[in-house]
Short mmCIF file of C-alpha atoms in Angstrom, two decimals:
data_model
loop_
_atom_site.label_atom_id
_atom_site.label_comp_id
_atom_site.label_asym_id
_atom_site.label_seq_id
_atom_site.Cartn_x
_atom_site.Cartn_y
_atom_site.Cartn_z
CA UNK C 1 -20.62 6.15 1.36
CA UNK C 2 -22.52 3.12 0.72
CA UNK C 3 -20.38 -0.21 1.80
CA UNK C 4 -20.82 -3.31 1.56
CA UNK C 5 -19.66 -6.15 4.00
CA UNK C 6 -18.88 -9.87 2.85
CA UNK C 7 -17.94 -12.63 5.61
CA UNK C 8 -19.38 -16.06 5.99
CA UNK C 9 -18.45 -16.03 9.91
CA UNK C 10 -22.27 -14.60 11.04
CA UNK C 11 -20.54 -13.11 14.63
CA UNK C 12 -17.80 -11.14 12.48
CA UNK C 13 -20.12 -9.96 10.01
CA UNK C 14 -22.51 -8.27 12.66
CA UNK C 15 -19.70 -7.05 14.41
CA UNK C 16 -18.32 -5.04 11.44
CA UNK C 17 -21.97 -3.57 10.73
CA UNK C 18 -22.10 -2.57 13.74
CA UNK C 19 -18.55 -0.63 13.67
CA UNK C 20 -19.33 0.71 10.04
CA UNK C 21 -22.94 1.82 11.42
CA UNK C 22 -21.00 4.10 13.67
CA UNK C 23 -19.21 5.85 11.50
CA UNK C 24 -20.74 9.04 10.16
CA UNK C 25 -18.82 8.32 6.68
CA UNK C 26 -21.26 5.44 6.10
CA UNK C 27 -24.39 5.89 5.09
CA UNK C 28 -25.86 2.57 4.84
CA UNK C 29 -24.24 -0.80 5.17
CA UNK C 30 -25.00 -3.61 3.48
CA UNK C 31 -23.99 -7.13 4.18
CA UNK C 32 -23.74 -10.73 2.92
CA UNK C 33 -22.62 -14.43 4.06
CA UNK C 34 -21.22 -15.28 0.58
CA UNK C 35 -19.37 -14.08 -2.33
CA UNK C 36 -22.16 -15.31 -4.67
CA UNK C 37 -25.08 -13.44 -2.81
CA UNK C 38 -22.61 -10.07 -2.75
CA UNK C 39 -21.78 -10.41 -6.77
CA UNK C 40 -26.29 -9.94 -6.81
CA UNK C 41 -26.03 -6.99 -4.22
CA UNK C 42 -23.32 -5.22 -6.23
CA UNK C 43 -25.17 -5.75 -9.42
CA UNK C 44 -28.34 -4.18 -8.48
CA UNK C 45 -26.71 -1.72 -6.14
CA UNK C 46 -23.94 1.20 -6.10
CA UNK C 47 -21.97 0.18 -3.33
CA UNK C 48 -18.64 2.18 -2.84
CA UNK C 49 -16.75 0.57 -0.85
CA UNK C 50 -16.22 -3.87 -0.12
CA UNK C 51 -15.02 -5.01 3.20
CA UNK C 52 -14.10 -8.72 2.32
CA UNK C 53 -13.54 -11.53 4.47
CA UNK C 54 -10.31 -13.09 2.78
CA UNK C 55 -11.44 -16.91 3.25
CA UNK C 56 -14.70 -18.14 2.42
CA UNK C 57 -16.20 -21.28 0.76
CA UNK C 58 -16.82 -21.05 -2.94
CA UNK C 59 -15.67 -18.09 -4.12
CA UNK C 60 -12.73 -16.86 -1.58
CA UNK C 61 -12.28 -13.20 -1.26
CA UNK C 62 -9.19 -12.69 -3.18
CA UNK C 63 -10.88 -14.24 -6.21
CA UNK C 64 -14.16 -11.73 -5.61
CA UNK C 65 -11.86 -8.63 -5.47
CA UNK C 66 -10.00 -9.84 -8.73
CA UNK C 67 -14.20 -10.01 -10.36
CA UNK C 68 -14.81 -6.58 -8.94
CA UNK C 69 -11.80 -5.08 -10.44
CA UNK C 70 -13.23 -5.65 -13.88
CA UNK C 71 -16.05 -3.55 -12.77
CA UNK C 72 -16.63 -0.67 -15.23
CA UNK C 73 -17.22 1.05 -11.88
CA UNK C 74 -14.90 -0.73 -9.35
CA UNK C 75 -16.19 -0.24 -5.89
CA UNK C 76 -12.96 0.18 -3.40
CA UNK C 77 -12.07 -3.18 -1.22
CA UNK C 78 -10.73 -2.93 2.25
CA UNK C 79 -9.67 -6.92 3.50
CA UNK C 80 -10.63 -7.73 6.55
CA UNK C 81 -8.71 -10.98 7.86
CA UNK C 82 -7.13 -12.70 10.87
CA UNK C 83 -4.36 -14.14 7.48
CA UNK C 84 -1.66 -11.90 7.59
CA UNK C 85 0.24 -13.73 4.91
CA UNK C 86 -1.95 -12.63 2.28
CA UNK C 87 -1.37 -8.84 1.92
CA UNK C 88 0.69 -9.62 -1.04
CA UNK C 89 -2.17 -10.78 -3.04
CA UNK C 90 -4.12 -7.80 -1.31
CA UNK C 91 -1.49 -5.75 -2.93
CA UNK C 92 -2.15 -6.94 -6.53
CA UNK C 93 -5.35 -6.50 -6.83
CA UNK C 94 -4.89 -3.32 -5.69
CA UNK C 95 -6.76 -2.94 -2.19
CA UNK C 96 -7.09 0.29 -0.16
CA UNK C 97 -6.37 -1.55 2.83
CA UNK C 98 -5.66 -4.72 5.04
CA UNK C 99 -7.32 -4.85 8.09
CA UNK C 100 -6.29 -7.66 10.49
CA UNK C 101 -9.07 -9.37 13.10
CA UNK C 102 -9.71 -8.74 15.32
CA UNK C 103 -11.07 -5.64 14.46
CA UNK C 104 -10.51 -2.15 16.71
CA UNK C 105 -12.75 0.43 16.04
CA UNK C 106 -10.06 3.23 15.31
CA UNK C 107 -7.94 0.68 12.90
CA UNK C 108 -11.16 0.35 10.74
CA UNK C 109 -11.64 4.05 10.97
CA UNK C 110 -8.51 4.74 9.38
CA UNK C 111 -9.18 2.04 6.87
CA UNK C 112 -12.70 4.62 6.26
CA UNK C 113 -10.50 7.15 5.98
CA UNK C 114 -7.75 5.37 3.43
CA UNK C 115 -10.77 4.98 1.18
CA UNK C 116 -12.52 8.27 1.21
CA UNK C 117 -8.97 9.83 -0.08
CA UNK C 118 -8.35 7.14 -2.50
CA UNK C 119 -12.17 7.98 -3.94
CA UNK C 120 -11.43 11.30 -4.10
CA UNK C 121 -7.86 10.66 -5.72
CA UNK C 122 -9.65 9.17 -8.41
CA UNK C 123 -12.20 12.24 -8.85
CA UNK C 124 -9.53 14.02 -9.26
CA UNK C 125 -9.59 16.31 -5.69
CA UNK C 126 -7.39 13.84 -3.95
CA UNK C 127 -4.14 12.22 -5.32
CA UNK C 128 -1.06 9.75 -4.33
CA UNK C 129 1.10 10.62 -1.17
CA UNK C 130 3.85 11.01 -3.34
CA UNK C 131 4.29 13.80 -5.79
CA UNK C 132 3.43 13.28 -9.65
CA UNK C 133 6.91 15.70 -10.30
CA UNK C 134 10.02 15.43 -8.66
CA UNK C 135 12.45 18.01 -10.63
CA UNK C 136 15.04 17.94 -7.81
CA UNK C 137 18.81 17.44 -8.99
CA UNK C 138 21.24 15.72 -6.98
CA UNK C 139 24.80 16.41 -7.32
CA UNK C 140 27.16 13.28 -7.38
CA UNK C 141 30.87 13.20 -7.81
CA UNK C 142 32.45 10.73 -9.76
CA UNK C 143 36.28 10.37 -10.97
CA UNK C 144 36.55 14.24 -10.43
CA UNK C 145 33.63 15.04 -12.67
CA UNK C 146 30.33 16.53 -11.08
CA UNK C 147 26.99 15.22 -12.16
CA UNK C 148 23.61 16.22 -11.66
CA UNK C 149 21.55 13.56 -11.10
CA UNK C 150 17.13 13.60 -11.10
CA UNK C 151 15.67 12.28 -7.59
CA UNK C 152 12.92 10.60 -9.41
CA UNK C 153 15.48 7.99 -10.99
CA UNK C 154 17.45 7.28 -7.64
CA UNK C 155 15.58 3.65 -6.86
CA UNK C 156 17.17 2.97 -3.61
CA UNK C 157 19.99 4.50 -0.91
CA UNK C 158 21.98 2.64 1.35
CA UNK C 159 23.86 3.99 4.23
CA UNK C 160 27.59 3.32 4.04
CA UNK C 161 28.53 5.06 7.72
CA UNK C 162 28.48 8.81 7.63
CA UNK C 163 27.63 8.41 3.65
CA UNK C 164 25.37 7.22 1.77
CA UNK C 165 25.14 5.63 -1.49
CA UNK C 166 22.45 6.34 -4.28
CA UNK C 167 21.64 3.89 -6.45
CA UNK C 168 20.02 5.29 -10.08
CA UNK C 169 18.41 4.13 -12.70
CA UNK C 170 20.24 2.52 -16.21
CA UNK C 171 20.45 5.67 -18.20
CA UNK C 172 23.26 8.34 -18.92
CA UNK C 173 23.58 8.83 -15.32
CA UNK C 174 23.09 5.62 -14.12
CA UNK C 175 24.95 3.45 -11.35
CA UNK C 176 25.62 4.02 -7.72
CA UNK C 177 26.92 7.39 -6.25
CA UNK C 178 28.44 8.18 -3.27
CA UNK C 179 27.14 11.30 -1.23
CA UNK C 180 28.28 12.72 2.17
CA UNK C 181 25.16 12.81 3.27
CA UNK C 182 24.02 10.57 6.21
CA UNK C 183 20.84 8.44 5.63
CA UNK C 184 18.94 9.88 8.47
CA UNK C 185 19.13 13.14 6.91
CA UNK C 186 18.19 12.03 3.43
CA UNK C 187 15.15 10.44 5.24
CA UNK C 188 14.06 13.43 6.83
CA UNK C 189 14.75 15.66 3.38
CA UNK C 190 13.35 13.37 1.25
CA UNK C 191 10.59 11.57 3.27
CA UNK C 192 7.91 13.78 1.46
CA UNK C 193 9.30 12.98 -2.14
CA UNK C 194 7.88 9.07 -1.40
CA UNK C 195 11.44 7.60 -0.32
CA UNK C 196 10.86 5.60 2.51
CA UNK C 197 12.87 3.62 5.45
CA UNK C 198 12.31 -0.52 4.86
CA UNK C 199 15.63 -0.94 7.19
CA UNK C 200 18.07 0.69 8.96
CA UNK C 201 20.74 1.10 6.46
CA UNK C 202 18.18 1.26 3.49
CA UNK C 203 15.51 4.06 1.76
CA UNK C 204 13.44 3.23 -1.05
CA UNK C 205 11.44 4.86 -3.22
CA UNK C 206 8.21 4.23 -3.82
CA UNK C 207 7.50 5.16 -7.22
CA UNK C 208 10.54 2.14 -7.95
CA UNK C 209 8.92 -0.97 -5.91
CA UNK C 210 7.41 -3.11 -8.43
CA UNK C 211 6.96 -6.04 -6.33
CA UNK C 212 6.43 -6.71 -2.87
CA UNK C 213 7.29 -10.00 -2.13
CA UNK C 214 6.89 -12.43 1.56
CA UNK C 215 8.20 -15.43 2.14
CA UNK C 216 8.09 -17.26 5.54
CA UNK C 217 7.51 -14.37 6.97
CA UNK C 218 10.32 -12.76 5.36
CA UNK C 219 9.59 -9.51 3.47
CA UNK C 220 11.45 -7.89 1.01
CA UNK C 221 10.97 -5.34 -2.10
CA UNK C 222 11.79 -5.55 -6.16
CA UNK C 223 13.38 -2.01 -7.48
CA UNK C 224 13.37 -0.82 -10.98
CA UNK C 225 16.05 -2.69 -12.57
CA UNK C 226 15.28 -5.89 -10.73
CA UNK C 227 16.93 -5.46 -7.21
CA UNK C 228 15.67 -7.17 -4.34
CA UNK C 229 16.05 -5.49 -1.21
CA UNK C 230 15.24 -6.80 2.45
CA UNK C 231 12.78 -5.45 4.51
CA UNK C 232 13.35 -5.28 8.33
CA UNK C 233 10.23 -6.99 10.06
CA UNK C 234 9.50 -2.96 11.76
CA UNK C 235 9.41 -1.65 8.89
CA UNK C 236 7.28 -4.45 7.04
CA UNK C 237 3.52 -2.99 7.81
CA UNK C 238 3.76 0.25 7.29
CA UNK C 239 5.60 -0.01 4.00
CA UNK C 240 3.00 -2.83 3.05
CA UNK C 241 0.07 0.33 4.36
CA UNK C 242 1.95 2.76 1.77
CA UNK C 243 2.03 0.33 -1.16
CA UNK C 244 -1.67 -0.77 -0.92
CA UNK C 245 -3.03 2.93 -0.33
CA UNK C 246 -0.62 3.86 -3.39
CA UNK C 247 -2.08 1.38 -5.65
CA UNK C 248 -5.47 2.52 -4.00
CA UNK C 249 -4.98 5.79 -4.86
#
């Protein structure tokens, strides 16, 4: 891949040549001190991947990736930051990655590695960690009558001791269910269908976040249906990791 790297801190940018020169992913790396000089580079050049500095004078980094996704051609953007607080924004316009300074040499080999499988997800060789199809039924009881209930509208489960509690969907089934079924093992079963731990007494699904949402260093998810649902501060990276190589995929 060709990439591109954009940060107007001289000692940073050389560092992360260096890094990218390194990896045999990278076939040439191109760099730039400004968001101004990198709109030229990307204009006269293919560039395939954009490891962006979030601030920077002028143009900040954010506002570059939000130009680039109007590409007819969008190149894939990996952040690059020591600014936690703004992988939300990373998040919307959809970034592969979020890599925090300082850099380590294996973290921004995984990031390499996030965006050669969201490329070829988008070739059409690759795809989204969760499945497309989910045709799994889950049998609920309610008021003596047995229902069968699709996986893919279940938005969230909560763990109510030895139980747990799935919560569906508006629809002909929808509501909240109780299952004897403890949340650990509903993790375990159901880990590979894109439901996910954000807390101990909580799995969500993936394909149902529409928002991720931080505030003072709080984090917390939006469901289908408009639930907001706490995120424990373990949990808060890697579900943040999912999301943006999801919306990178």
């Amino acid at each position: 891949m060709r990439a591109l790297v954009v940060d107007d801190e001289r000692p940073a940018l050389d560092e992360l040549r260096f890094l990218l020169g390194q990896d045999a992913r990278i076939r040439e790396v191109l760099a730039s001190d400004s968001a101004t000089e990198s709109l030229r580079i990307l204009q006269e050049t293919d560039v395939d991947v954009v490891f962006l500095d979030v601030q920077m004078p002028g143009l900040t980094g954010l506002e570059l990736a939000a130009v680039l996704g109007r590409f007819r051609t969008p190149p894939a953007i990996v952040f690059v930051t020591a600014h936690e607080e703004h992988a939300v924004e990373a998040f919307d316009v959809r970034a592969v990655d979020y890599v925090l300074k300082p850099v380590r040499a294996d973290r921004l080999a995984e990031a390499v590695r996030r965006v050669v499988e969201a490329t070829r997800g988008q070739q059409g060789s690759g795809g989204d960690p969760a499945p497309a199809r989910d045709d799994v039924s889950v049998a609920v009881e309610r008021g003596g009558v047995t229902r069968f209930v699709d996986r893919s509208a279940i938005s969230h489960v909560e763990a109510q001791g030895d139980y747990a509690r799935l919560h569906v969907r508006e629809g002909a089934t929808g509501g909240s269910y109780l299952v004897r079924t403890p949340l650990s093992q509903l993790e375990e079963e159901w880990g590979p269908a894109g439901f996910v731990r954000i807390h101990r007494s909580l799995l969500v699904s993936l394909a149902h976040v529409a928002e991720l949402r931080m505030d003072a260093g709080r984090c917390s998810v939006v469901v289908s249906g408009g639930t907001e649902l706490g995120v424990s501060r373990r949990h808060t990276r890697e579900l943040r990791d999912l999301l943006l190589r999801r919306s990178g995929a």
